Amino acid sequence: MGNQPKKQNADMDTELFEVMASSPIGAQCVVHNYEILTCGPHSHCYSYHTHKNKSKFVCSLPFNVRNDEFSILKRVNKSDPNDITLLYLGKPENEAKYLLQMPYKSVWDSDSDSDNETGLLNYNKWKPVMKEEKQTLETISDDESFIGVRSLIGGSDNHLLFITYCPNNISVLDLNALQYVYQGTLPIDTKIASHCFVLKNWDESSVEKRTTEMLLFCQDSGLAIEYDEISKIPKYRRLRVCPEVRSLIHYAYLCVKDYILFFGGYDGNMHTRKIYRYSIKEDTWIKFDCSMPFPCTSCVALLDSDGTYLYLLGGSTESRHVKTEVKKWLKDQLNENEKQWVVKEKEIRSIEETRMELQKMKQKFDIRNLKAKLLLLFCVQ
């Protein structure tokens, strides 16, 4: 009888996730309509069709890549959502860091089966991003590490590439002008790698103000970042990370509506199955009672084109590929275990905030003490 609750939880975990066709280990992925485009080991790129549960070969990168030193992104033409360009940002083995691009046409379209067909010759092939001087656009100094690099595309015209990389760097590349418009450091001490870096959901006010809002989490550091296209200067606001997530690295993450979901990760001792949710609007955390049906480390989380399903792919040790309904992780109603966790988390937060206030008071007191001592010393002299 004592094992019954654990068995019920295990059964519930399995019911929440549906196992799909396997995917490459350590792959980087993006979603386009009903396709998940993956680039991973051995430099091969594939398209997985979410309805057919099958994969097709797309092409290969022109060099070998390390799984943890590159990022794949999708740039969408704002006037035509079906017109996309894939970007490769990373460091090939024994070469400088640079940027590749690939205009993409679906390999599942009946008229895309042959490379010789008119109009398809310039698609589905990786080419270096070239400046007007016909020079390859190199990215970031070779002195900087790209291990665990995270990047995203934003801007009022989907034209800004934001790159965050070790130890605590941020760079902004204008993809239209092919020029870096900002390079600086994040106001944190944590060395970032394989961190959470997401674009906050856009609204019309963001476009009008020409600002891009992002969030970054890595161990005990959290930041809300707002980049202004006019001033070309980012603004930062610190965010609190709940204690259980501070110890985790290499988790999968995904921003859905006003939430960020965190799946699995590695805590320094073991690979975990835990799932957390951060509310952007409320600045609060929840740990779900249900967990992954298997330990999940170095996976990628993706949202399908209509926002119905969430896919988790990849893994550091073996290939995993599951899907789950998004609505199950956006619920407002919590069970008793989740409610108790939230109460405990609020208590911990209150204690931490009290300690911080006391520390600030102590610092102010120390400064006043120092001023008094200096004044006394001045008077004596």
Tab-separated table of C-alpha atoms in Angstrom, residues 118-260:
chain	number	residue	atom	x	y	z
A	118	THR	CA	13.609	25.487	-61.288
A	119	GLY	CA	13.697	27.846	-58.339
A	120	LEU	CA	15.040	25.346	-55.775
A	121	LEU	CA	18.740	25.532	-56.538
A	122	ASN	CA	19.349	28.215	-53.899
A	123	TYR	CA	17.412	26.451	-51.143
A	124	ASN	CA	18.351	23.880	-48.498
A	125	LYS	CA	22.081	24.527	-48.780
A	126	TRP	CA	24.277	26.168	-46.145
A	127	LYS	CA	26.278	29.189	-47.281
A	128	PRO	CA	28.424	31.670	-45.320
A	129	VAL	CA	26.796	35.013	-44.564
A	130	MET	CA	28.821	37.441	-46.670
A	131	LYS	CA	29.313	41.180	-46.277
A	132	GLU	CA	29.251	43.502	-49.283
A	133	GLU	CA	33.040	43.255	-49.483
A	134	LYS	CA	32.569	39.509	-50.136
A	135	GLN	CA	34.170	38.789	-46.794
A	136	THR	CA	32.863	36.056	-44.508
A	137	LEU	CA	31.101	37.514	-41.485
A	138	GLU	CA	32.945	36.139	-38.470
A	139	THR	CA	31.209	36.190	-35.102
A	140	ILE	CA	32.886	37.122	-31.843
A	141	SER	CA	36.562	36.958	-30.961
A	142	ASP	CA	38.186	33.511	-30.931
A	143	ASP	CA	39.315	34.287	-27.382
A	144	GLU	CA	35.701	33.899	-26.245
A	145	SER	CA	34.173	30.464	-25.616
A	146	PHE	CA	31.030	29.383	-27.459
A	147	ILE	CA	30.403	26.338	-25.261
A	148	GLY	CA	26.737	26.391	-24.304
A	149	VAL	CA	25.995	29.465	-26.461
A	150	ARG	CA	22.357	30.602	-26.544
A	151	SER	CA	20.875	32.984	-29.110
A	152	LEU	CA	17.549	34.262	-30.391
A	153	ILE	CA	16.125	36.571	-33.061
A	154	GLY	CA	14.133	39.697	-32.190
A	155	GLY	CA	13.776	43.293	-33.254
A	156	SER	CA	10.911	45.161	-34.894
A	157	ASP	CA	11.778	43.582	-38.270
A	158	ASN	CA	13.088	40.217	-37.003
A	159	HIS	CA	16.490	41.630	-37.857
A	160	LEU	CA	18.429	41.469	-34.573
A	161	LEU	CA	20.409	38.420	-33.518
A	162	PHE	CA	21.002	38.361	-29.742
A	163	ILE	CA	23.894	36.140	-28.632
A	164	THR	CA	24.695	35.238	-25.006
A	165	TYR	CA	27.823	33.231	-24.278
A	166	CYS	CA	30.471	32.399	-21.682
A	167	PRO	CA	31.554	33.847	-19.362
A	168	ASN	CA	28.826	36.556	-19.213
A	169	ASN	CA	28.796	38.206	-22.648
A	170	ILE	CA	25.978	39.555	-24.786
A	171	SER	CA	26.257	40.703	-28.404
A	172	VAL	CA	23.642	42.068	-30.793
A	173	LEU	CA	24.078	41.627	-34.553
A	174	ASP	CA	21.968	43.558	-37.072
A	175	LEU	CA	21.224	40.909	-39.710
A	176	ASN	CA	20.225	43.522	-42.290
A	177	ALA	CA	23.353	45.663	-41.963
A	178	LEU	CA	25.583	42.695	-40.970
A	179	GLN	CA	27.119	44.803	-38.224
A	180	TYR	CA	27.358	44.384	-34.476
A	181	VAL	CA	25.329	47.160	-32.872
A	182	TYR	CA	26.101	46.187	-29.280
A	183	GLN	CA	28.687	44.114	-27.439
A	184	GLY	CA	28.878	44.081	-23.657
A	185	THR	CA	28.704	42.035	-20.474
A	186	LEU	CA	25.721	40.918	-18.433
A	187	PRO	CA	25.482	42.316	-14.865
A	188	ILE	CA	25.920	38.908	-13.223
A	189	ASP	CA	28.833	36.965	-11.744
A	190	THR	CA	27.588	33.565	-12.935
A	191	LYS	CA	29.438	32.023	-15.873
A	192	ILE	CA	26.682	31.298	-18.365
A	193	ALA	CA	26.544	28.160	-20.523
A	194	SER	CA	23.640	26.010	-21.706
A	195	HIS	CA	21.400	28.526	-19.968
A	196	CYS	CA	17.786	29.584	-20.475
A	197	PHE	CA	17.488	32.495	-22.912
A	198	VAL	CA	14.022	33.289	-24.263
A	199	LEU	CA	12.145	36.009	-26.090
A	200	LYS	CA	9.223	37.435	-24.166
A	201	ASN	CA	5.985	37.293	-26.138
A	202	TRP	CA	5.679	40.252	-28.487
A	203	ASP	CA	2.831	42.736	-28.521
A	204	GLU	CA	2.114	45.814	-30.633
A	205	SER	CA	3.526	48.171	-28.012
A	206	SER	CA	6.926	46.452	-28.238
A	207	VAL	CA	6.980	46.937	-32.013
A	208	GLU	CA	5.955	50.586	-31.715
A	209	LYS	CA	8.558	51.259	-29.023
A	210	ARG	CA	11.111	49.223	-31.013
A	211	THR	CA	12.149	47.276	-27.960
A	212	THR	CA	12.915	43.586	-27.524
A	213	GLU	CA	12.259	41.972	-24.142
A	214	MET	CA	14.098	38.801	-23.147
A	215	LEU	CA	14.673	36.688	-20.063
A	216	LEU	CA	17.796	34.798	-19.023
A	217	PHE	CA	18.254	32.227	-16.265
A	218	CYS	CA	21.468	30.438	-15.303
A	219	GLN	CA	21.954	28.749	-11.935
A	220	ASP	CA	21.363	31.451	-9.274
A	221	SER	CA	21.137	34.343	-11.743
A	222	GLY	CA	18.010	35.633	-13.449
A	223	LEU	CA	17.670	38.706	-15.673
A	224	ALA	CA	14.914	40.543	-17.499
A	225	ILE	CA	16.554	42.263	-20.481
A	226	GLU	CA	15.026	45.081	-22.527
A	227	TYR	CA	16.934	46.171	-25.623
A	228	ASP	CA	16.133	49.534	-27.228
A	229	GLU	CA	16.778	49.680	-30.985
A	230	ILE	CA	17.089	53.468	-30.918
A	231	SER	CA	19.618	53.879	-28.124
A	232	LYS	CA	21.187	50.457	-28.821
A	233	ILE	CA	21.553	49.958	-25.074
A	234	PRO	CA	20.049	47.106	-23.011
A	235	LYS	CA	18.425	47.612	-19.611
A	236	TYR	CA	18.531	44.901	-16.967
A	237	ARG	CA	16.374	43.891	-14.025
A	238	ARG	CA	17.307	41.063	-11.675
A	239	LEU	CA	14.936	38.128	-11.281
A	240	ARG	CA	14.864	35.628	-8.436
A	241	VAL	CA	15.559	31.940	-9.100
A	242	CYS	CA	13.985	29.409	-6.748
A	243	PRO	CA	16.586	27.391	-4.745
A	244	GLU	CA	15.850	24.042	-6.417
A	245	VAL	CA	16.478	25.420	-9.915
A	246	ARG	CA	19.707	27.205	-8.877
A	247	SER	CA	21.556	23.886	-8.729
A	248	LEU	CA	20.413	22.720	-12.186
A	249	ILE	CA	22.256	22.975	-15.506
A	250	HIS	CA	21.540	21.614	-18.998
A	251	TYR	CA	17.763	21.681	-18.613
A	252	ALA	CA	15.294	22.054	-21.473
A	253	TYR	CA	13.218	25.238	-21.409
A	254	LEU	CA	10.420	26.877	-23.338
A	255	CYS	CA	8.513	30.161	-23.114
A	256	VAL	CA	4.750	29.684	-23.579
A	257	LYS	CA	2.468	32.698	-23.192
A	258	ASP	CA	3.414	34.264	-19.818
A	259	TYR	CA	5.290	31.228	-18.513
A	260	ILE	CA	8.679	29.566	-18.853
